[in-house]
Short mmCIF file of C-alpha atoms in Angstrom, two decimals:
data_model
loop_
_atom_site.label_atom_id
_atom_site.label_comp_id
_atom_site.label_asym_id
_atom_site.label_seq_id
_atom_site.Cartn_x
_atom_site.Cartn_y
_atom_site.Cartn_z
CA MET A 1 55.17 129.09 -90.62
CA THR A 2 55.18 125.54 -89.09
CA ALA A 3 52.09 123.45 -88.49
CA ASN A 4 52.45 123.78 -84.80
CA GLU A 5 52.75 127.64 -85.12
CA ASN A 6 49.55 127.67 -87.34
CA LYS A 7 47.76 125.51 -84.69
CA ARG A 8 48.81 127.89 -81.79
CA SER A 9 47.88 131.03 -83.86
CA SER A 10 44.38 129.46 -84.52
CA ASN A 11 43.98 128.48 -80.82
CA LYS A 12 44.99 132.12 -79.84
CA ALA A 13 42.42 133.58 -82.18
CA LYS A 14 39.69 131.41 -80.76
CA ARG A 15 40.70 132.31 -77.32
CA SER A 16 40.78 136.09 -78.08
CA SER A 17 36.96 135.98 -78.69
CA SER A 18 35.92 133.77 -75.79
CA PRO A 19 33.88 134.96 -73.03
CA LEU A 20 36.24 133.36 -70.55
CA LEU A 21 39.16 135.47 -71.89
CA ILE A 22 37.11 138.54 -71.74
CA SER A 23 36.32 137.75 -68.10
CA ARG A 24 39.94 137.24 -67.39
CA VAL A 25 40.97 140.60 -69.01
CA ARG A 26 38.38 142.30 -66.75
CA GLN A 27 39.84 140.63 -63.80
CA SER A 28 43.42 141.65 -64.90
CA ILE A 29 42.06 145.36 -65.16
CA ASN A 30 40.52 145.11 -61.81
CA ALA A 31 43.77 143.71 -60.31
CA GLN A 32 45.82 146.53 -61.82
CA LEU A 33 43.28 149.04 -60.32
CA SER A 34 43.86 147.56 -56.94
CA GLU A 35 47.77 146.86 -57.27
CA SER A 36 48.80 149.60 -55.06
CA ILE A 37 46.41 148.60 -52.50
CA VAL A 38 47.64 145.07 -52.32
CA VAL A 39 51.23 146.12 -52.24
CA ALA A 40 50.44 148.56 -49.39
CA ASP A 41 48.33 145.89 -47.72
CA GLY A 42 51.31 143.59 -47.70
CA VAL A 43 53.41 146.01 -45.79
CA LYS A 44 54.18 144.98 -42.29
CA ASP A 45 54.61 147.07 -39.28
CA ASP A 46 58.13 146.18 -38.65
CA LEU A 47 60.75 148.06 -40.72
CA GLU A 48 62.87 145.08 -41.38
CA ASN A 49 60.09 143.43 -43.31
CA ILE A 50 59.36 146.73 -45.18
CA HIS A 51 62.99 146.73 -46.28
CA GLU A 52 62.58 143.23 -47.38
CA GLN A 53 59.70 144.11 -49.64
CA LYS A 54 61.72 146.98 -51.08
CA GLN A 55 59.64 149.78 -49.66
CA PRO A 56 62.39 151.45 -47.60
CA LEU A 57 61.23 154.00 -45.03
CA LYS A 58 64.22 156.28 -45.16
CA TYR A 59 63.01 158.60 -42.65
CA ALA A 60 61.25 156.39 -40.17
CA HIS A 61 62.10 156.41 -36.53
CA ALA A 62 61.95 152.79 -35.39
CA ASN A 63 62.57 153.29 -31.87
CA PHE A 64 59.14 154.75 -31.15
CA THR A 65 56.97 152.43 -33.07
CA ASN A 66 55.58 150.22 -30.31
CA GLU A 67 55.32 151.77 -26.85
CA LEU A 68 53.80 154.90 -25.44
CA ASN A 69 56.00 155.24 -22.39
CA PHE A 70 57.41 158.79 -22.67
CA SER A 71 56.09 162.09 -21.56
CA VAL A 72 54.30 164.70 -23.83
CA ASP A 73 57.51 166.76 -23.74
CA GLU A 74 59.51 164.06 -24.93
CA LYS A 75 57.01 163.13 -27.73
CA GLN A 76 57.24 166.74 -28.96
CA ASN A 77 61.08 166.38 -29.31
CA ILE A 78 60.99 163.16 -31.32
CA ARG A 79 63.28 163.88 -34.44
CA PRO A 80 63.13 161.36 -37.23
CA ILE A 81 66.57 159.73 -38.07
CA THR A 82 67.57 160.72 -41.50
CA SER A 83 69.85 158.39 -43.67
CA ASN A 84 70.51 161.30 -46.09
CA SER A 85 69.46 164.89 -46.51
CA ILE A 86 66.68 165.98 -48.92
CA SER A 87 67.80 168.21 -51.65
CA GLN A 88 67.49 172.01 -51.07
CA ALA A 89 65.59 172.22 -54.22
CA LYS A 90 62.99 169.77 -53.08
CA VAL A 91 62.64 171.61 -49.71
CA THR A 92 62.37 175.06 -51.48
CA GLN A 93 59.78 173.68 -53.88
CA LEU A 94 57.69 172.33 -50.98
CA LEU A 95 57.74 175.60 -49.04
CA GLU A 96 56.83 177.56 -52.28
CA ASN A 97 53.85 175.25 -52.80
CA PHE A 98 52.75 175.65 -49.02
CA ASN A 99 53.12 179.43 -49.49
CA ARG A 100 51.00 179.48 -52.54
CA SER A 101 48.25 177.54 -50.73
CA ASN A 102 48.53 179.75 -47.72
CA ILE A 103 48.85 177.00 -45.14
CA LEU A 104 52.09 178.30 -43.48
CA TYR A 105 50.65 180.19 -40.38
CA LYS A 106 52.70 182.00 -37.84
CA ALA A 107 52.14 181.21 -34.15
CA GLU A 108 50.09 184.38 -33.63
CA HIS A 109 47.38 183.25 -36.01
CA ALA A 110 46.55 180.28 -33.84
CA ASP A 111 44.60 182.22 -31.48
CA ARG A 112 42.36 183.43 -34.16
CA PHE A 113 41.83 179.90 -35.51
CA SER A 114 41.20 178.56 -31.99
CA GLN A 115 38.59 181.47 -31.21
CA ARG A 116 36.82 180.97 -34.44
CA ILE A 117 36.37 177.16 -34.14
CA ARG A 118 35.58 177.26 -30.48
CA LYS A 119 32.86 179.93 -31.05
CA PHE A 120 31.35 177.95 -33.87
CA LEU A 121 31.24 174.65 -31.90
CA SER A 122 30.06 176.13 -28.55
CA GLY A 123 28.25 179.32 -29.62
CA LYS A 124 25.18 177.50 -30.48
CA THR A 125 25.06 174.88 -27.71
CA GLN A 126 21.37 174.27 -28.15
CA THR A 127 21.81 173.16 -31.85
CA CYS A 128 25.26 171.56 -32.03
CA GLN A 129 24.27 168.18 -30.85
CA LEU A 130 27.02 166.33 -32.93
CA ARG A 131 30.23 167.69 -34.39
CA PHE A 132 31.05 166.52 -37.83
CA PHE A 133 34.44 167.40 -39.62
CA MET A 134 35.66 167.08 -43.13
CA THR A 135 38.70 168.17 -45.12
CA TRP A 136 38.68 169.67 -48.69
CA ILE A 137 41.95 170.11 -50.47
CA ALA A 138 40.70 170.65 -53.97
CA PRO A 139 39.48 173.78 -55.70
CA LEU A 140 36.00 174.93 -55.31
CA LYS A 141 35.10 174.09 -58.76
CA ALA A 142 35.62 170.40 -57.99
CA PHE A 143 32.91 170.49 -55.34
CA GLY A 144 30.14 169.19 -57.46
CA LEU A 145 26.85 167.54 -57.11
CA LYS A 146 27.94 164.40 -55.20
CA GLU A 147 29.76 166.62 -52.59
CA ARG A 148 26.72 168.81 -52.23
CA VAL A 149 24.59 165.68 -51.60
CA VAL A 150 27.20 164.53 -49.05
CA LEU A 151 26.63 167.82 -47.12
CA GLY A 152 22.99 167.65 -47.49
CA SER A 153 22.91 164.11 -46.24
CA VAL A 154 24.87 165.26 -42.84
CA PHE A 155 22.06 167.65 -42.14
CA LYS A 156 19.26 165.44 -43.50
CA LEU A 157 20.07 162.92 -40.74
CA HIS A 158 21.38 165.36 -38.24
CA PRO A 159 19.56 168.92 -38.68
CA ASN A 160 21.29 169.95 -35.26
CA ALA A 161 24.68 168.96 -35.95
CA CYS A 162 27.65 171.31 -36.69
CA LEU A 163 29.96 170.71 -39.75
CA VAL A 164 33.35 172.13 -39.72
CA ILE A 165 35.29 171.87 -43.28
CA LEU A 166 38.97 172.34 -42.91
CA SER A 167 39.81 173.98 -46.17
CA GLN A 168 41.51 176.95 -47.44
CA THR A 169 39.09 177.20 -50.46
CA PHE A 170 36.05 177.18 -48.39
CA ASP A 171 37.50 179.86 -46.05
CA SER A 172 36.96 182.62 -48.78
CA PRO A 173 34.00 184.71 -50.10
CA ASP A 174 33.32 182.23 -52.92
CA GLY A 175 33.40 179.29 -50.47
CA ARG A 176 31.10 181.04 -47.95
CA LEU A 177 28.80 181.74 -50.85
CA MET A 178 28.62 178.02 -51.73
CA LEU A 179 27.91 176.99 -48.16
CA SER A 180 25.27 179.65 -47.84
CA ALA A 181 22.99 177.21 -49.47
CA PHE A 182 23.01 175.37 -46.22
CA SER A 183 23.40 178.14 -43.72
CA LYS A 184 20.37 180.04 -45.05
CA ARG A 185 18.32 176.94 -44.11
CA GLY A 186 19.50 177.28 -40.61
CA PHE A 187 22.27 174.48 -40.71
CA SER A 188 25.59 175.20 -38.95
CA VAL A 189 28.45 174.71 -41.41
CA LEU A 190 31.89 176.70 -41.19
CA GLY A 191 34.62 176.54 -43.67
CA ILE A 192 37.95 177.42 -41.85
CA SER A 193 41.54 177.29 -43.01
CA PRO A 194 43.28 174.74 -40.76
CA ASN A 195 46.06 176.10 -38.63
CA ILE A 196 48.38 173.13 -38.73
CA PRO A 197 50.84 174.19 -35.92
CA PHE A 198 47.89 174.74 -33.57
CA LEU A 199 46.02 171.34 -34.35
CA LEU A 200 49.32 169.49 -33.94
CA GLU A 201 50.30 170.99 -30.70
CA GLU A 202 51.20 168.44 -27.92
CA THR A 203 51.37 165.54 -30.34
CA PRO A 204 54.19 163.68 -31.90
CA ALA A 205 53.17 165.23 -35.21
CA GLN A 206 54.24 168.63 -34.17
CA ALA A 207 58.08 167.54 -34.53
CA TRP A 208 56.95 165.82 -37.82
CA TRP A 209 55.73 168.97 -39.26
CA ASN A 210 58.58 171.12 -38.11
CA ASN A 211 60.98 168.46 -39.50
CA LEU A 212 59.14 168.39 -42.85
CA LEU A 213 59.43 172.27 -43.28
CA VAL A 214 63.26 172.04 -42.74
CA GLY A 215 63.91 169.10 -45.04
CA ARG A 216 64.26 166.32 -42.36
CA ILE A 217 61.14 164.53 -43.85
CA ASP A 218 60.89 163.37 -47.33
CA PRO A 219 57.37 164.46 -48.57
CA GLY A 220 57.43 161.52 -51.14
CA THR A 221 55.94 161.30 -54.45
CA ILE A 222 52.17 161.18 -53.35
CA SER A 223 50.59 164.70 -52.90
CA ILE A 224 51.53 165.95 -49.49
CA TYR A 225 48.07 167.53 -49.09
CA GLN A 226 46.60 163.96 -49.25
CA ASN A 227 48.75 162.87 -46.49
CA LEU A 228 48.06 166.11 -44.55
CA SER A 229 44.37 165.31 -44.86
CA ASN A 230 45.08 161.95 -43.18
CA LEU A 231 46.79 163.80 -40.43
CA LEU A 232 44.53 166.60 -39.85
CA ARG A 233 41.36 164.43 -39.48
CA LEU A 234 43.16 162.58 -36.48
CA ALA A 235 44.47 165.96 -35.08
CA VAL A 236 41.12 167.77 -35.27
CA LEU A 237 39.25 164.73 -33.56
CA TYR A 238 41.95 164.46 -30.97
CA LYS A 239 41.68 168.05 -30.08
CA TYR A 240 37.83 168.50 -30.25
CA GLY A 241 36.26 164.99 -30.58
CA GLY A 242 33.48 164.18 -32.96
CA ILE A 243 32.90 162.54 -36.31
CA TYR A 244 35.17 162.71 -39.34
CA ILE A 245 33.85 161.89 -42.79
CA ASP A 246 35.51 162.12 -46.27
CA SER A 247 33.71 164.33 -48.76
CA ASP A 248 32.65 161.25 -50.80
CA ILE A 249 30.82 159.62 -47.80
CA ILE A 250 27.06 159.84 -47.95
CA VAL A 251 25.36 159.64 -44.45
CA MET A 252 22.24 157.49 -44.50
CA LYS A 253 21.54 156.80 -40.73
CA SER A 254 22.06 158.96 -37.53
CA PHE A 255 25.38 158.84 -35.78
CA ALA A 256 23.76 159.75 -32.49
CA ASN A 257 24.36 156.33 -30.81
CA LEU A 258 27.90 155.72 -32.04
CA ARG A 259 30.97 156.42 -29.93
CA ASN A 260 34.61 155.54 -30.47
CA VAL A 261 33.92 153.46 -33.66
CA ILE A 262 35.98 152.72 -36.86
CA GLY A 263 34.81 150.74 -39.79
CA ALA A 264 36.22 147.56 -41.49
CA GLN A 265 36.46 147.90 -45.26
CA SER A 266 36.95 144.15 -45.87
CA VAL A 267 36.66 140.86 -44.02
CA ASP A 268 38.77 137.69 -44.37
CA PRO A 269 36.24 135.15 -45.68
CA ARG A 270 38.17 132.29 -44.07
CA THR A 271 38.16 133.72 -40.52
CA GLY A 272 35.32 136.13 -40.56
CA LYS A 273 37.43 138.66 -38.97
CA TRP A 274 38.21 142.15 -40.51
CA SER A 275 41.26 142.23 -42.81
CA ARG A 276 41.36 145.97 -43.45
CA LEU A 277 40.17 149.13 -41.81
CA ASN A 278 39.54 152.45 -43.33
CA ASN A 279 39.95 156.03 -42.13
CA ALA A 280 37.16 157.57 -44.25
CA VAL A 281 34.78 157.46 -41.26
CA LEU A 282 36.05 158.00 -37.73
CA VAL A 283 33.99 158.49 -34.56
CA PHE A 284 36.22 159.51 -31.40
CA ASP A 285 36.00 161.10 -28.21
CA LYS A 286 38.21 164.07 -27.45
CA GLN A 287 41.75 163.04 -26.71
CA ASN A 288 40.94 159.32 -27.24
CA PRO A 289 44.38 157.39 -26.66
CA LEU A 290 43.98 155.42 -29.77
CA LEU A 291 43.90 158.67 -31.76
CA PHE A 292 47.23 159.50 -30.22
CA LYS A 293 48.77 156.33 -31.20
CA PHE A 294 47.44 156.98 -34.84
CA ILE A 295 49.12 160.31 -34.89
CA GLN A 296 52.31 158.72 -33.26
CA GLU A 297 52.29 156.02 -36.19
CA PHE A 298 51.91 158.73 -38.79
CA SER A 299 54.85 160.75 -37.34
CA THR A 300 57.38 158.01 -36.81
CA ALA A 301 56.61 155.72 -39.77
CA PHE A 302 55.53 158.29 -42.33
CA ASN A 303 55.97 157.10 -46.05
CA GLY A 304 54.99 159.79 -48.60
CA SER A 305 55.44 157.42 -51.68
CA MET A 306 53.02 154.64 -50.80
CA TRP A 307 49.34 155.13 -51.39
CA GLY A 308 47.19 154.56 -48.26
CA TYR A 309 50.13 153.86 -46.03
CA ASN A 310 49.46 156.94 -43.94
CA GLY A 311 45.69 156.42 -43.98
CA PRO A 312 43.72 153.20 -44.15
CA TYR A 313 46.71 150.97 -43.68
CA LEU A 314 47.91 153.02 -40.76
CA VAL A 315 44.80 152.56 -38.56
CA SER A 316 44.71 148.95 -39.63
CA ARG A 317 48.29 148.11 -38.55
CA VAL A 318 47.83 150.30 -35.14
CA ILE A 319 44.70 148.50 -34.27
CA ARG A 320 46.26 145.05 -35.08
CA LYS A 321 48.78 145.74 -32.53
CA GLU A 322 46.21 146.77 -29.87
CA SER A 323 44.78 143.85 -27.92
CA ASN A 324 42.35 146.23 -26.14
CA SER A 325 41.82 149.44 -27.95
CA GLY A 326 38.37 150.12 -26.45
CA VAL A 327 37.01 150.95 -29.97
CA GLN A 328 34.25 149.16 -31.71
CA ILE A 329 35.07 147.96 -35.14
CA MET A 330 32.02 147.97 -37.29
CA ASP A 331 31.52 145.41 -40.08
CA PRO A 332 31.82 146.67 -43.79
CA GLN A 333 28.01 146.96 -44.07
CA ALA A 334 28.13 149.79 -41.68
CA PHE A 335 30.30 152.20 -43.59
CA TYR A 336 31.55 150.62 -46.63
CA PRO A 337 28.71 148.40 -47.96
CA VAL A 338 30.15 148.30 -51.63
CA ASP A 339 33.81 147.98 -52.37
CA PHE A 340 35.58 150.32 -54.79
CA LEU A 341 35.63 147.82 -57.81
CA HIS A 342 31.75 147.66 -57.86
CA ILE A 343 30.73 151.29 -57.02
CA GLN A 344 30.38 152.12 -60.74
CA SER A 345 27.46 149.63 -60.97
CA PHE A 346 25.51 151.72 -58.41
CA PHE A 347 25.23 154.57 -60.98
CA LYS A 348 23.74 152.41 -63.80
CA ALA A 349 20.02 152.35 -64.50
CA PRO A 350 18.28 148.91 -64.52
CA ARG A 351 18.17 147.08 -67.86
CA ASP A 352 15.11 145.17 -67.04
CA HIS A 353 12.33 144.49 -64.53
CA ILE A 354 14.40 141.98 -62.56
CA GLU A 355 17.33 144.49 -62.17
CA GLN A 356 14.75 147.12 -61.17
CA GLN A 357 13.37 144.87 -58.45
CA TRP A 358 16.99 144.16 -57.29
CA ILE A 359 17.89 147.85 -57.08
CA ARG A 360 14.79 148.59 -54.98
CA ALA A 361 15.74 145.77 -52.49
CA LYS A 362 19.29 146.99 -52.49
CA ILE A 363 18.32 150.51 -51.52
CA ARG A 364 16.13 149.23 -48.81
CA GLN A 365 18.95 147.16 -47.40
CA LEU A 366 21.35 150.06 -47.55
CA ARG A 367 18.95 152.45 -45.75
CA GLU A 368 18.33 149.86 -42.97
CA HIS A 369 21.69 148.43 -42.37
CA SER A 370 24.30 150.98 -43.32
CA TYR A 371 25.42 154.39 -41.74
CA THR A 372 27.23 155.59 -44.72
CA LEU A 373 27.91 154.76 -48.39
CA HIS A 374 31.48 155.45 -49.61
CA LEU A 375 31.37 156.71 -53.20
CA TRP A 376 34.99 155.90 -53.81
CA ASN A 377 35.24 159.14 -55.72
CA LYS A 378 38.49 158.34 -57.56
CA LEU A 379 36.49 155.69 -59.51
CA SER A 380 32.97 157.38 -59.57
CA ARG A 381 33.94 161.09 -59.97
CA ASN A 382 32.91 161.11 -63.72
CA MET A 383 30.00 158.82 -63.40
CA ALA A 384 26.49 160.21 -64.09
CA VAL A 385 23.61 159.27 -61.79
CA GLU A 386 21.21 157.43 -64.17
CA PRO A 387 17.59 157.42 -63.51
CA GLU A 388 16.19 154.57 -61.23
CA SER A 389 19.94 153.56 -60.43
CA ILE A 390 20.82 152.70 -56.76
CA MET A 391 22.64 156.07 -56.41
CA ASP A 392 19.51 157.85 -57.77
CA GLY A 393 17.38 156.29 -55.01
CA ILE A 394 20.02 157.08 -52.32
CA PHE A 395 20.50 160.70 -53.49
CA ARG A 396 16.84 161.23 -53.37
CA HIS A 397 16.57 159.74 -49.89
CA VAL A 398 19.36 162.02 -48.43
CA CYS A 399 19.41 165.21 -50.49
CA ILE A 400 18.24 168.62 -49.26
CA HIS A 401 17.99 170.38 -52.64
CA CYS A 402 17.64 167.73 -55.29
CA GLU A 403 18.92 169.31 -58.46
CA PHE A 404 19.58 166.13 -60.53
#
């Protein structure tokens, strides 16, 4: 080994133990965690730029991405242009998957779904002051402590609200038994299997769904159920109006005075303007025109292989094109006061008296200024709530049965 090589090896060894390098490694890990988000955030609305970024939308229909100047009947007849056919094996696998999960409903089942949800939402007029909606696509066993706190937070802040959970697993004896912990206390909660054709009626997504089932739409590599959740939240709000929250959103302030709002997830520090919105919390009136445009964008520019493209980035790019959407955009403190890279620190106990004081101040700040707290469940799912942590204080503030 030469003298220069020895010197380089020695310097490398020194750097490997330096705090600066450790900091850079952590930054690198954080960058890897957010890599897919950065890629998706760079995707532009116009399909030419998408192709330049090597993120082709093979089944996107470019003709209808900008204007809403055609009738409802014409919207229903939109058919995505396909550059090639999807393999029959892939279509068969998709349909078998749907059959196993029982989400393929016949037209005659729509009446039963409509009657059940209408009866629930209007049958107790004196108590259903606000309508909350949620989707749950996972098994019941995945509905743990954090999710129960989320449900409790809805009713702790809105005891006279109605909560509809669009879910196959909750529309079952075991699901109803789990929800009985809330219904026995007088809270109005319904787990109901979503009738997708009914919810998508008279929207551009009706054709998208039909084309998906016959192989004209590629479901992509991301779970189709995740993308259906992105679509169903828009459809159910468009049909009924109300408030949608993800199952990892803790409610901390009353929504009673909010109407037609969406939250910014991040702000550009140079301009002070929002740089990204999120669809984990949506508050919209029935048949709001912007909801229709969201659904149209989902249907015409669907990409099943890019994380967030049909969710947070969808609402961001649509509102970016709308000079007068009529919707209030709340700053990050309202719904997303902590970003996903820092959520894990909220579960940690204080190490000393100074951290303890900071945690108490942070809890007060969240309770006073934030409507919700996003748990970013993909990163916090396995985190335990340590005593005297921020989450410990928040959970105790909003829980109905505190079993932790």
